[in-house]
Amino acid sequence: MQDLLADLLKQATRRGATAADAFVVEDQSFSAQVRLGEVDTVKHAREQHMALRVFVGKSVAAASTSDLSAEAMTRLVDEAVSLARVTSPDELAGLPEASELARQVPDLGLRDPHGHDLPPEEKIELARRCEAAALGADARITNSEGGDFSDRRARYAYATSHGFSGAYETSSFSLAVSPVATENGEMQRDSWYHVTRRRERLDVPEEIGRIAARRAVRRLGARRVKTAEVPVIFDPEMAATLVRHIAGAASGPALYRRASFLVGKLGERIAAPSVTIVDDGTIPGALGSRPFDGEGLSVRRTVLVDQGVLRSYLLDTYTGRKLGLPSTHHAARDGSGVSVSTTNLHLAAGDQEPADLIRSVRNGLYVTELIGFGVNGVTGDYSRGAVGLWIENGELAYPVEEITVAGNLLDMLHGVEGVGNDLVFRDRTAAPTLLIGRMTVAGS
């Protein structure tokens, strides 16, 4: 793969590019869904994708292809260089300086060398066991939207005309199930899942199934509540969505377009002292880790918010130049272009037990699902449909639905009154249980 990229970059410079970079991805995936014990779908796919970005002076253009033949490579170069020649120049366009490029490509343990060897029948059986455990966990689990197993292995390579060349491989494995609970004519569904880099670290299928069943059953008998301003606790999965919104507002493209509520707030307090948000691409074996970013810069640990103070934005080379700041090594390749992306983004764990956070609330909401996209990245205004459990006298009392939680992200950050100690990386973005002192819960 790296030799292929080297040849491509030589062609680009011979045809007039003053600088260029390119990346290639090859991946192979398998997925299977079982529904009510029967195999519903099985898919196996192999894909490849190459993208080239060229600079002719200060003009830049990009092109991509899934055909890696020699003829396709020539067409790719011709197309990219021709586009660059008719593109308006941008004085800030360009690759990172050669001195900034990664000197080493560390092995972060992102590949499982043997996990993909499992026969398809055994992969399907994992999905079947997961669903069977959910169906057998409670008599009220009467149906299922399916148990799913998937795995993926990928090879990435990236090179620049400045001399960088690096490659790495990744693996991922996932199990999930979505059971349906029924009682007195009411139906409720929920789900649970696990994703990991190594197959042997997947949660036991039966445990995933039992958790999914409990989540579905606890939604039965859901009520609406009257509109009120109350404390709101976000479970870890839902707290992670708040962290994503903060990262989006701290992202270079939103900032230089002045489409973020965090414009001009670097160095200012934006949250309670208990809030620390970190993006760390160096964690061995983690789902978001990578040895270098989409421009060949070493990935590192970045503290966005340190005890409530905004310490860093998320920038690639171009957005950093637009803002007069250095890259934070957060470039990602998106199709043929470059975007800004997080790695292992998380709200740092606090020291409070989740049960203690619940006990501290006399009357409030525990959120287990959020619906819709009612978040304004410019103003920070936040309004989303929610499902969860009502808290009375420090206990989870009954399920609630058809409600909306509303506030403003900055007010919510300042209003954090408790951070749980239950941080677990179930995805690339993670958070512990989070208590916000007051939000509007709109119901009946």
CSV table of C-alpha atoms in Angstrom, one decimal:
chain,number,residue,atom,x,y,z
A,1,MET,CA,0.0,0.0,0.0
A,2,GLN,CA,2.8,2.5,0.9
A,3,ASP,CA,4.6,1.7,-2.4
A,4,LEU,CA,1.4,2.4,-4.3
A,5,LEU,CA,1.0,5.8,-2.5
A,6,ALA,CA,4.7,6.6,-3.3
A,7,ASP,CA,4.2,6.0,-7.0
A,8,LEU,CA,1.0,8.1,-7.0
A,9,LEU,CA,2.7,11.1,-5.3
A,10,LYS,CA,5.6,10.9,-7.8
A,11,GLN,CA,3.1,11.0,-10.7
A,12,ALA,CA,1.4,14.0,-9.1
A,13,THR,CA,4.6,16.0,-8.8
A,14,ARG,CA,5.7,15.1,-12.3
A,15,ARG,CA,2.4,16.5,-13.6
A,16,GLY,CA,2.9,19.8,-11.9
A,17,ALA,CA,1.7,19.4,-8.2
A,18,THR,CA,4.0,21.4,-5.9
A,19,ALA,CA,2.9,19.2,-3.0
A,20,ALA,CA,0.5,16.3,-2.5
A,21,ASP,CA,-0.7,13.7,0.0
A,22,ALA,CA,-2.7,10.5,-0.4
A,23,PHE,CA,-4.3,7.8,1.6
A,24,VAL,CA,-5.7,4.4,0.9
A,25,VAL,CA,-8.0,2.2,3.0
A,26,GLU,CA,-8.7,-1.5,2.5
A,27,ASP,CA,-11.3,-3.2,4.7
A,28,GLN,CA,-13.1,-6.4,5.0
A,29,SER,CA,-16.3,-6.8,7.0
A,30,PHE,CA,-18.7,-9.5,8.1
A,31,SER,CA,-22.2,-9.0,9.7
A,32,ALA,CA,-25.0,-11.3,10.6
A,33,GLN,CA,-28.4,-10.8,12.1
A,34,VAL,CA,-30.5,-13.4,13.8
A,35,ARG,CA,-34.2,-12.8,14.5
A,36,LEU,CA,-36.2,-15.1,16.8
A,37,GLY,CA,-33.4,-17.7,16.4
A,38,GLU,CA,-33.4,-17.7,12.6
A,39,VAL,CA,-30.7,-16.3,10.5
A,40,ASP,CA,-32.1,-13.1,8.9
A,41,THR,CA,-29.2,-11.6,7.0
A,42,VAL,CA,-25.5,-12.4,6.5
A,43,LYS,CA,-23.2,-10.0,4.7
A,44,HIS,CA,-19.5,-10.1,3.7
A,45,ALA,CA,-17.9,-7.2,2.0
A,46,ARG,CA,-14.5,-6.1,0.8
A,47,GLU,CA,-13.9,-2.5,-0.1
A,48,GLN,CA,-11.0,-0.2,-1.0
A,49,HIS,CA,-10.7,3.5,-1.4
A,50,MET,CA,-8.0,5.9,-2.4
A,51,ALA,CA,-7.9,9.6,-2.2
A,52,LEU,CA,-5.4,12.1,-3.5
A,53,ARG,CA,-5.0,15.8,-2.6
A,54,VAL,CA,-2.8,18.0,-4.7
A,55,PHE,CA,-1.5,21.6,-4.3
A,56,VAL,CA,-0.5,23.7,-7.3
A,57,GLY,CA,0.9,26.7,-5.6
A,58,LYS,CA,-1.8,27.8,-3.2
A,59,SER,CA,-4.6,26.1,-5.1
A,60,VAL,CA,-5.8,22.8,-3.8
A,61,ALA,CA,-8.1,20.0,-5.2
A,62,ALA,CA,-8.8,16.4,-4.3
A,63,ALA,CA,-10.1,13.3,-6.1
A,64,SER,CA,-10.8,9.8,-5.1
A,65,THR,CA,-11.4,6.3,-6.5
A,66,SER,CA,-12.2,2.7,-5.6
A,67,ASP,CA,-10.3,1.4,-8.6
A,68,LEU,CA,-6.6,0.9,-7.7
A,69,SER,CA,-5.5,-0.2,-11.2
A,70,ALA,CA,-2.6,1.7,-12.8
A,71,GLU,CA,-4.9,3.3,-15.4
A,72,ALA,CA,-7.2,4.5,-12.6
A,73,MET,CA,-4.2,6.0,-10.7
A,74,THR,CA,-3.2,8.0,-13.8
A,75,ARG,CA,-6.8,9.3,-14.3
A,76,LEU,CA,-6.9,10.2,-10.6
A,77,VAL,CA,-3.7,12.3,-10.8
A,78,ASP,CA,-4.8,14.0,-14.0
A,79,GLU,CA,-8.2,14.9,-12.5
A,80,ALA,CA,-6.8,16.2,-9.3
A,81,VAL,CA,-4.1,18.4,-10.9
A,82,SER,CA,-6.5,19.7,-13.5
A,83,LEU,CA,-9.0,20.7,-10.8
A,84,ALA,CA,-6.3,22.4,-8.8
A,85,ARG,CA,-5.2,24.5,-11.8
A,86,VAL,CA,-8.7,26.1,-12.1
A,87,THR,CA,-9.3,26.5,-8.3
A,88,SER,CA,-9.0,29.9,-6.6
A,89,PRO,CA,-5.8,30.1,-4.5
A,90,ASP,CA,-6.0,30.1,-0.7
A,91,GLU,CA,-3.0,31.5,1.0
A,92,LEU,CA,-3.5,29.3,4.0
A,93,ALA,CA,-3.7,26.1,2.0
A,94,GLY,CA,-0.8,23.6,2.3
A,95,LEU,CA,0.5,20.5,4.0
A,96,PRO,CA,2.0,20.7,7.5
A,97,GLU,CA,5.6,21.6,7.7
A,98,ALA,CA,7.9,18.6,7.3
A,99,SER,CA,9.3,19.2,10.8
A,100,GLU,CA,5.8,18.6,12.3
A,101,LEU,CA,5.4,15.1,10.8
A,102,ALA,CA,5.4,12.0,13.0
A,103,ARG,CA,8.8,10.4,13.3
A,104,GLN,CA,7.5,7.0,14.5
A,105,VAL,CA,4.4,5.0,14.0
A,106,PRO,CA,3.7,3.3,17.4
A,107,ASP,CA,2.0,0.0,17.7
A,108,LEU,CA,-1.1,0.8,19.8
A,109,GLY,CA,-2.5,-2.8,19.7
A,110,LEU,CA,-5.4,-1.9,17.3
A,111,ARG,CA,-5.4,-5.2,15.5
A,112,ASP,CA,-6.5,-8.7,16.6
A,113,PRO,CA,-4.3,-11.1,14.7
A,114,HIS,CA,-6.6,-14.1,15.2
A,115,GLY,CA,-10.1,-12.8,16.1
A,116,HIS,CA,-11.4,-12.8,12.6
A,117,ASP,CA,-10.5,-16.5,12.1
A,118,LEU,CA,-13.8,-17.6,13.7
A,119,PRO,CA,-15.9,-19.5,11.2
A,120,PRO,CA,-19.1,-17.7,10.1
A,121,GLU,CA,-21.3,-20.3,11.8
A,122,GLU,CA,-19.7,-19.5,15.2
A,123,LYS,CA,-20.1,-15.8,14.6
A,124,ILE,CA,-23.8,-16.3,13.9
A,125,GLU,CA,-24.1,-18.4,17.0
A,126,LEU,CA,-22.8,-15.5,19.1
A,127,ALA,CA,-25.7,-13.4,17.8
A,128,ARG,CA,-28.1,-16.2,18.4
A,129,ARG,CA,-27.0,-16.7,22.0
A,130,CYS,CA,-27.3,-12.9,22.6
A,131,GLU,CA,-30.9,-12.8,21.4
A,132,ALA,CA,-31.8,-16.1,23.2
A,133,ALA,CA,-30.6,-14.7,26.5
A,134,ALA,CA,-32.8,-11.6,26.0
A,135,LEU,CA,-35.8,-13.6,25.1
A,136,GLY,CA,-35.4,-15.9,28.1
A,137,ALA,CA,-34.7,-13.2,30.6
A,138,ASP,CA,-38.3,-12.2,31.4
A,139,ALA,CA,-41.7,-13.5,30.3
A,140,ARG,CA,-42.6,-10.0,29.2
A,141,ILE,CA,-39.9,-10.1,26.4
A,142,THR,CA,-42.1,-11.4,23.6
A,143,ASN,CA,-40.3,-10.3,20.5
A,144,SER,CA,-37.0,-9.2,19.1
A,145,GLU,CA,-35.7,-6.8,16.4
A,146,GLY,CA,-32.7,-9.1,16.2
A,147,GLY,CA,-29.4,-10.1,17.6
A,148,ASP,CA,-26.4,-8.8,15.6
A,149,PHE,CA,-22.7,-9.8,15.3
A,150,SER,CA,-20.2,-7.9,13.2
A,151,ASP,CA,-16.5,-7.7,12.7
A,152,ARG,CA,-14.3,-5.5,10.6
A,153,ARG,CA,-10.6,-5.4,9.8
A,154,ALA,CA,-9.0,-2.5,8.0
A,155,ARG,CA,-5.6,-1.4,6.7
A,156,TYR,CA,-4.8,2.3,6.4
A,157,ALA,CA,-1.8,3.9,4.7
A,158,TYR,CA,-1.0,7.6,4.3
A,159,ALA,CA,1.9,9.4,2.6
A,160,THR,CA,2.9,12.9,1.7
A,161,SER,CA,5.3,14.5,-0.8
A,162,HIS,CA,7.1,16.0,2.2
A,163,GLY,CA,8.5,12.5,3.0
A,164,PHE,CA,6.0,11.0,5.5
A,165,SER,CA,4.8,7.4,5.0
A,166,GLY,CA,2.9,5.3,7.5
A,167,ALA,CA,0.5,2.5,7.8
A,168,TYR,CA,-1.5,0.6,10.4
A,169,GLU,CA,-4.2,-2.1,10.8
A,170,THR,CA,-7.3,-2.2,13.0
A,171,SER,CA,-9.9,-4.7,14.1
A,172,SER,CA,-13.3,-4.3,15.6
A,173,PHE,CA,-16.0,-6.7,16.9
A,174,SER,CA,-19.5,-6.0,18.1
A,175,LEU,CA,-22.5,-7.8,19.5
A,176,ALA,CA,-25.9,-6.2,20.0
A,177,VAL,CA,-29.6,-7.1,20.6
A,178,SER,CA,-32.9,-5.2,20.6
A,179,PRO,CA,-35.7,-7.1,22.5
A,180,VAL,CA,-39.3,-6.0,22.7
A,181,ALA,CA,-41.3,-6.1,25.9
A,182,THR,CA,-45.1,-6.4,26.1
A,183,GLU,CA,-47.5,-5.9,28.9
A,184,ASN,CA,-51.2,-5.0,29.0
A,185,GLY,CA,-51.2,-4.2,25.3
A,186,GLU,CA,-48.2,-1.9,25.6
A,187,MET,CA,-44.9,-2.6,23.7
A,188,GLN,CA,-41.5,-1.2,24.5
A,189,ARG,CA,-38.1,-1.9,22.9
A,190,ASP,CA,-34.6,-1.2,24.0
A,191,SER,CA,-31.2,-2.5,23.2
A,192,TRP,CA,-27.7,-3.1,24.5
A,193,TYR,CA,-24.3,-3.7,22.7
A,194,HIS,CA,-20.6,-4.1,23.1
A,195,VAL,CA,-17.8,-3.1,20.8
A,196,THR,CA,-14.1,-3.9,21.2
A,197,ARG,CA,-10.9,-4.3,19.3
A,198,ARG,CA,-10.3,-7.9,20.4
A,199,ARG,CA,-12.8,-10.6,20.0
A,200,GLU,CA,-11.9,-12.3,23.3
A,201,ARG,CA,-12.8,-9.1,25.1
A,202,LEU,CA,-16.3,-9.0,23.9
A,203,ASP,CA,-18.8,-9.2,26.7
A,204,VAL,CA,-20.5,-12.6,27.2
A,205,PRO,CA,-23.5,-12.8,24.8
A,206,GLU,CA,-25.8,-13.8,27.6
A,207,GLU,CA,-24.9,-10.8,29.7
A,208,ILE,CA,-25.6,-8.4,26.7
A,209,GLY,CA,-28.9,-10.1,26.2
A,210,ARG,CA,-29.9,-9.9,29.9
A,211,ILE,CA,-29.0,-6.2,30.1
A,212,ALA,CA,-31.0,-5.4,27.0
A,213,ALA,CA,-34.0,-7.3,28.4
A,214,ARG,CA,-33.9,-5.4,31.7
A,215,ARG,CA,-33.7,-2.1,29.8
A,216,ALA,CA,-36.8,-3.0,27.7
A,217,VAL,CA,-38.9,-4.2,30.6
A,218,ARG,CA,-38.2,-1.2,32.8
A,219,ARG,CA,-39.8,1.0,30.1
A,220,LEU,CA,-43.2,-0.7,30.5
A,221,GLY,CA,-45.9,1.4,32.1
A,222,ALA,CA,-44.3,4.7,31.0
A,223,ARG,CA,-46.1,7.9,31.9
A,224,ARG,CA,-45.9,11.5,31.0
A,225,VAL,CA,-45.0,14.1,33.6
A,226,LYS,CA,-45.9,17.7,34.1
A,227,THR,CA,-43.6,20.4,32.9
A,228,ALA,CA,-41.2,21.4,35.5
A,229,GLU,CA,-37.6,22.6,36.2
A,230,VAL,CA,-35.8,19.8,37.9
A,231,PRO,CA,-32.4,18.1,38.3
A,232,VAL,CA,-31.6,15.8,35.4
A,233,ILE,CA,-29.3,12.8,35.4
A,234,PHE,CA,-27.9,11.5,32.1
A,235,ASP,CA,-26.9,7.9,32.1
A,236,PRO,CA,-23.4,7.3,30.7
A,237,GLU,CA,-24.6,6.6,27.1
A,238,MET,CA,-26.6,9.9,27.1
A,239,ALA,CA,-23.9,11.9,28.9
A,240,ALA,CA,-21.6,10.9,26.0
A,241,THR,CA,-23.9,12.7,23.6
A,242,LEU,CA,-23.4,15.9,25.5
A,243,VAL,CA,-19.6,15.5,25.2
A,244,ARG,CA,-20.0,15.1,21.5
A,245,HIS,CA,-21.9,18.4,21.3
A,246,ILE,CA,-19.1,20.2,23.2
A,247,ALA,CA,-16.5,18.7,20.8
A,248,GLY,CA,-18.5,19.9,17.8
A,249,ALA,CA,-18.5,23.4,19.2
A,250,ALA,CA,-14.8,23.2,19.8
A,251,SER,CA,-14.1,22.0,16.3
A,252,GLY,CA,-12.0,24.2,13.9
A,253,PRO,CA,-14.5,24.5,11.0
A,254,ALA,CA,-17.3,25.7,13.3
A,255,LEU,CA,-15.0,28.1,15.0
A,256,TYR,CA,-13.5,29.9,12.0
A,257,ARG,CA,-17.0,30.2,10.5
A,258,ARG,CA,-18.1,31.7,13.8
A,259,ALA,CA,-20.8,29.1,14.0
A,260,SER,CA,-20.0,28.0,17.6
A,261,PHE,CA,-21.0,29.1,21.1
A,262,LEU,CA,-17.3,28.6,22.0
A,263,VAL,CA,-15.9,31.3,19.7
A,264,GLY,CA,-13.5,33.5,21.7
A,265,LYS,CA,-13.8,31.5,24.9
A,266,LEU,CA,-10.4,29.8,24.9
A,267,GLY,CA,-8.9,30.2,28.4
A,268,GLU,CA,-12.3,31.0,30.0
A,269,ARG,CA,-14.4,29.0,32.4
A,270,ILE,CA,-17.2,27.3,30.6
A,271,ALA,CA,-18.2,24.6,33.0
A,272,ALA,CA,-18.3,23.6,36.7
A,273,PRO,CA,-14.9,22.6,38.2
A,274,SER,CA,-15.9,19.0,38.2
A,275,VAL,CA,-15.9,18.9,34.4
A,276,THR,CA,-12.7,17.8,32.5
A,277,ILE,CA,-13.0,16.7,28.9
A,278,VAL,CA,-10.1,14.9,27.2
A,279,ASP,CA,-9.4,13.5,23.8
A,280,ASP,CA,-6.7,10.9,23.9
A,281,GLY,CA,-5.7,9.0,20.7
A,282,THR,CA,-2.9,7.2,22.4
A,283,ILE,CA,-4.8,4.7,24.5
A,284,PRO,CA,-3.7,1.2,23.6
A,285,GLY,CA,-6.4,-0.9,22.1
A,286,ALA,CA,-9.1,1.8,22.3
A,287,LEU,CA,-11.7,2.2,19.5
A,288,GLY,CA,-10.6,5.7,18.5
A,289,SER,CA,-6.9,5.3,18.8
A,290,ARG,CA,-4.6,5.8,15.8
A,291,PRO,CA,-0.8,6.3,15.5
A,292,PHE,CA,-1.0,9.4,13.4
A,293,ASP,CA,-3.7,11.8,12.2
A,294,GLY,CA,-5.0,12.4,8.7
A,295,GLU,CA,-2.0,14.7,7.9
A,296,GLY,CA,0.7,12.5,9.3
A,297,LEU,CA,1.0,14.2,12.7
A,298,SER,CA,1.5,12.2,15.9
A,299,VAL,CA,-1.7,11.7,17.7
A,300,ARG,CA,-1.6,12.8,21.4
A,301,ARG,CA,-3.6,13.5,24.5
A,302,THR,CA,-5.5,16.8,24.3
A,303,VAL,CA,-7.3,18.3,27.3
A,304,LEU,CA,-10.2,20.4,25.9
A,305,VAL,CA,-11.7,21.4,29.2
A,306,ASP,CA,-9.6,21.3,32.4
A,307,GLN,CA,-11.6,21.6,35.6
A,308,GLY,CA,-14.2,23.7,33.8
A,309,VAL,CA,-11.7,25.9,31.8
A,310,LEU,CA,-11.6,25.7,28.0
A,311,ARG,CA,-8.0,24.9,27.3
A,312,SER,CA,-7.9,23.7,23.7
A,313,TYR,CA,-9.8,23.6,20.5
A,314,LEU,CA,-9.8,20.7,18.0
A,315,LEU,CA,-7.8,21.7,14.9
A,316,ASP,CA,-6.2,20.4,11.8
A,317,THR,CA,-3.5,22.3,9.9
A,318,TYR,CA,-5.9,24.5,7.8
A,319,THR,CA,-8.3,25.4,10.6
A,320,GLY,CA,-5.4,26.1,12.9
A,321,ARG,CA,-4.0,28.6,10.3
A,322,LYS,CA,-7.4,30.2,10.0
A,323,LEU,CA,-7.5,30.8,13.7
A,324,GLY,CA,-3.8,31.6,14.1
A,325,LEU,CA,-3.3,28.5,16.2
A,326,PRO,CA,-1.2,25.4,15.8
A,327,SER,CA,-2.8,22.1,14.7
A,328,THR,CA,-3.9,19.9,17.6
A,329,HIS,CA,-3.3,16.9,15.4
A,330,HIS,CA,-7.0,16.1,14.9
A,331,ALA,CA,-7.1,15.9,11.1
A,332,ALA,CA,-9.1,13.0,9.6
A,333,ARG,CA,-9.6,11.9,6.0
A,334,ASP,CA,-13.2,12.2,5.0
A,335,GLY,CA,-13.7,10.9,1.5
A,336,SER,CA,-11.2,12.8,-0.6
A,337,GLY,CA,-10.9,15.8,1.7
A,338,VAL,CA,-9.7,16.5,5.2
A,339,SER,CA,-12.0,17.1,8.2
A,340,VAL,CA,-11.5,17.5,12.0
A,341,SER,CA,-12.3,14.4,14.1
A,342,THR,CA,-11.9,13.2,17.7
A,343,THR,CA,-10.2,10.0,18.8
A,344,ASN,CA,-11.2,8.7,22.3
A,345,LEU,CA,-13.2,11.7,23.5
A,346,HIS,CA,-14.4,11.4,27.1
A,347,LEU,CA,-15.6,13.3,30.2
A,348,ALA,CA,-13.2,12.3,32.9
A,349,ALA,CA,-14.6,10.2,35.7
A,350,GLY,CA,-15.6,11.8,39.0
A,351,ASP,CA,-15.6,10.2,42.5
A,352,GLN,CA,-19.3,9.8,43.0
A,353,GLU,CA,-21.2,6.5,42.9
A,354,PRO,CA,-24.1,6.7,40.3
A,355,ALA,CA,-26.5,5.4,43.0
A,356,ASP,CA,-25.4,8.3,45.3
A,357,LEU,CA,-26.2,10.8,42.5
A,358,ILE,CA,-29.7,9.4,42.2
A,359,ARG,CA,-30.2,9.4,46.0
A,360,SER,CA,-29.3,13.1,46.0
A,361,VAL,CA,-32.3,14.0,43.8
A,362,ARG,CA,-35.6,14.4,45.5
A,363,ASN,CA,-37.6,14.9,42.3
A,364,GLY,CA,-36.1,14.7,38.9
A,365,LEU,CA,-35.4,12.8,35.7
A,366,TYR,CA,-32.9,10.0,34.8
A,367,VAL,CA,-32.4,10.1,31.0
A,368,THR,CA,-31.8,6.8,29.2
A,369,GLU,CA,-32.6,7.8,25.6
A,370,LEU,CA,-32.6,11.0,23.6
A,371,ILE,CA,-34.5,11.6,20.4
A,372,GLY,CA,-34.1,14.1,17.6
A,373,PHE,CA,-31.5,16.7,16.8
A,374,GLY,CA,-32.6,19.9,18.6
A,375,VAL,CA,-29.1,21.3,19.4
A,376,ASN,CA,-28.0,24.7,18.0
A,377,GLY,CA,-24.3,24.7,17.8
A,378,VAL,CA,-24.2,28.5,17.3
A,379,THR,CA,-26.1,29.5,20.4
A,380,GLY,CA,-25.8,26.3,22.5
A,381,ASP,CA,-29.6,26.0,22.8
A,382,TYR,CA,-30.5,22.4,23.6
A,383,SER,CA,-33.9,20.7,23.3
A,384,ARG,CA,-34.4,17.0,22.7
A,385,GLY,CA,-37.0,14.4,23.1
A,386,ALA,CA,-36.3,12.0,26.0
A,387,VAL,CA,-37.1,8.7,27.5
A,388,GLY,CA,-36.1,7.7,31.0
A,389,LEU,CA,-37.1,7.1,34.6
A,390,TRP,CA,-38.6,9.5,37.1
A,391,ILE,CA,-36.8,10.0,40.4
A,392,GLU,CA,-38.8,10.4,43.6
A,393,ASN,CA,-37.2,10.7,47.0
A,394,GLY,CA,-33.8,9.5,45.7
A,395,GLU,CA,-35.2,6.4,44.0
A,396,LEU,CA,-36.0,5.4,40.4
A,397,ALA,CA,-39.8,5.4,40.7
A,398,TYR,CA,-41.3,4.8,37.2
A,399,PRO,CA,-40.6,5.1,33.5
A,400,VAL,CA,-41.5,8.3,31.6
A,401,GLU,CA,-41.8,9.1,27.9
A,402,GLU,CA,-43.1,11.8,25.5
A,403,ILE,CA,-41.1,14.5,27.2
A,404,THR,CA,-38.5,17.0,26.2
A,405,VAL,CA,-35.4,18.1,28.1
A,406,ALA,CA,-34.3,21.7,27.3
A,407,GLY,CA,-31.6,24.1,28.4
A,408,ASN,CA,-28.5,25.8,27.0
A,409,LEU,CA,-25.2,23.8,26.8
A,410,LEU,CA,-23.2,26.5,28.6
A,411,ASP,CA,-25.8,26.7,31.3
A,412,MET,CA,-25.8,22.9,31.6
A,413,LEU,CA,-22.0,22.7,31.8
A,414,HIS,CA,-22.0,25.4,34.6
A,415,GLY,CA,-24.8,23.6,36.3
A,416,VAL,CA,-23.1,20.2,36.6
A,417,GLU,CA,-23.5,19.1,40.2
A,418,GLY,CA,-22.1,15.6,40.1
A,419,VAL,CA,-19.9,13.4,37.9
A,420,GLY,CA,-20.0,9.6,38.4
A,421,ASN,CA,-17.1,7.2,38.8
A,422,ASP,CA,-18.5,4.8,36.2
A,423,LEU,CA,-16.6,5.8,33.0
A,424,VAL,CA,-16.4,2.9,30.6
A,425,PHE,CA,-15.3,3.2,26.9
A,426,ARG,CA,-18.2,1.5,25.0
A,427,ASP,CA,-17.6,3.7,22.0
A,428,ARG,CA,-15.2,6.3,20.7
A,429,THR,CA,-16.9,8.9,22.9
A,430,ALA,CA,-17.6,8.0,26.6
A,431,ALA,CA,-18.8,9.6,29.8
A,432,PRO,CA,-19.8,8.6,33.3
A,433,THR,CA,-23.2,9.3,34.8
A,434,LEU,CA,-23.8,13.1,34.9
A,435,LEU,CA,-26.0,15.2,37.2
A,436,ILE,CA,-27.1,18.6,36.0
A,437,GLY,CA,-28.7,20.7,38.7
A,438,ARG,CA,-31.6,22.2,36.8
A,439,MET,CA,-33.2,21.8,33.3
A,440,THR,CA,-36.6,22.2,31.9
A,441,VAL,CA,-38.5,18.9,31.5
A,442,ALA,CA,-41.5,19.6,29.3
A,443,GLY,CA,-44.4,17.1,29.5
A,444,SER,CA,-48.1,17.4,29.8
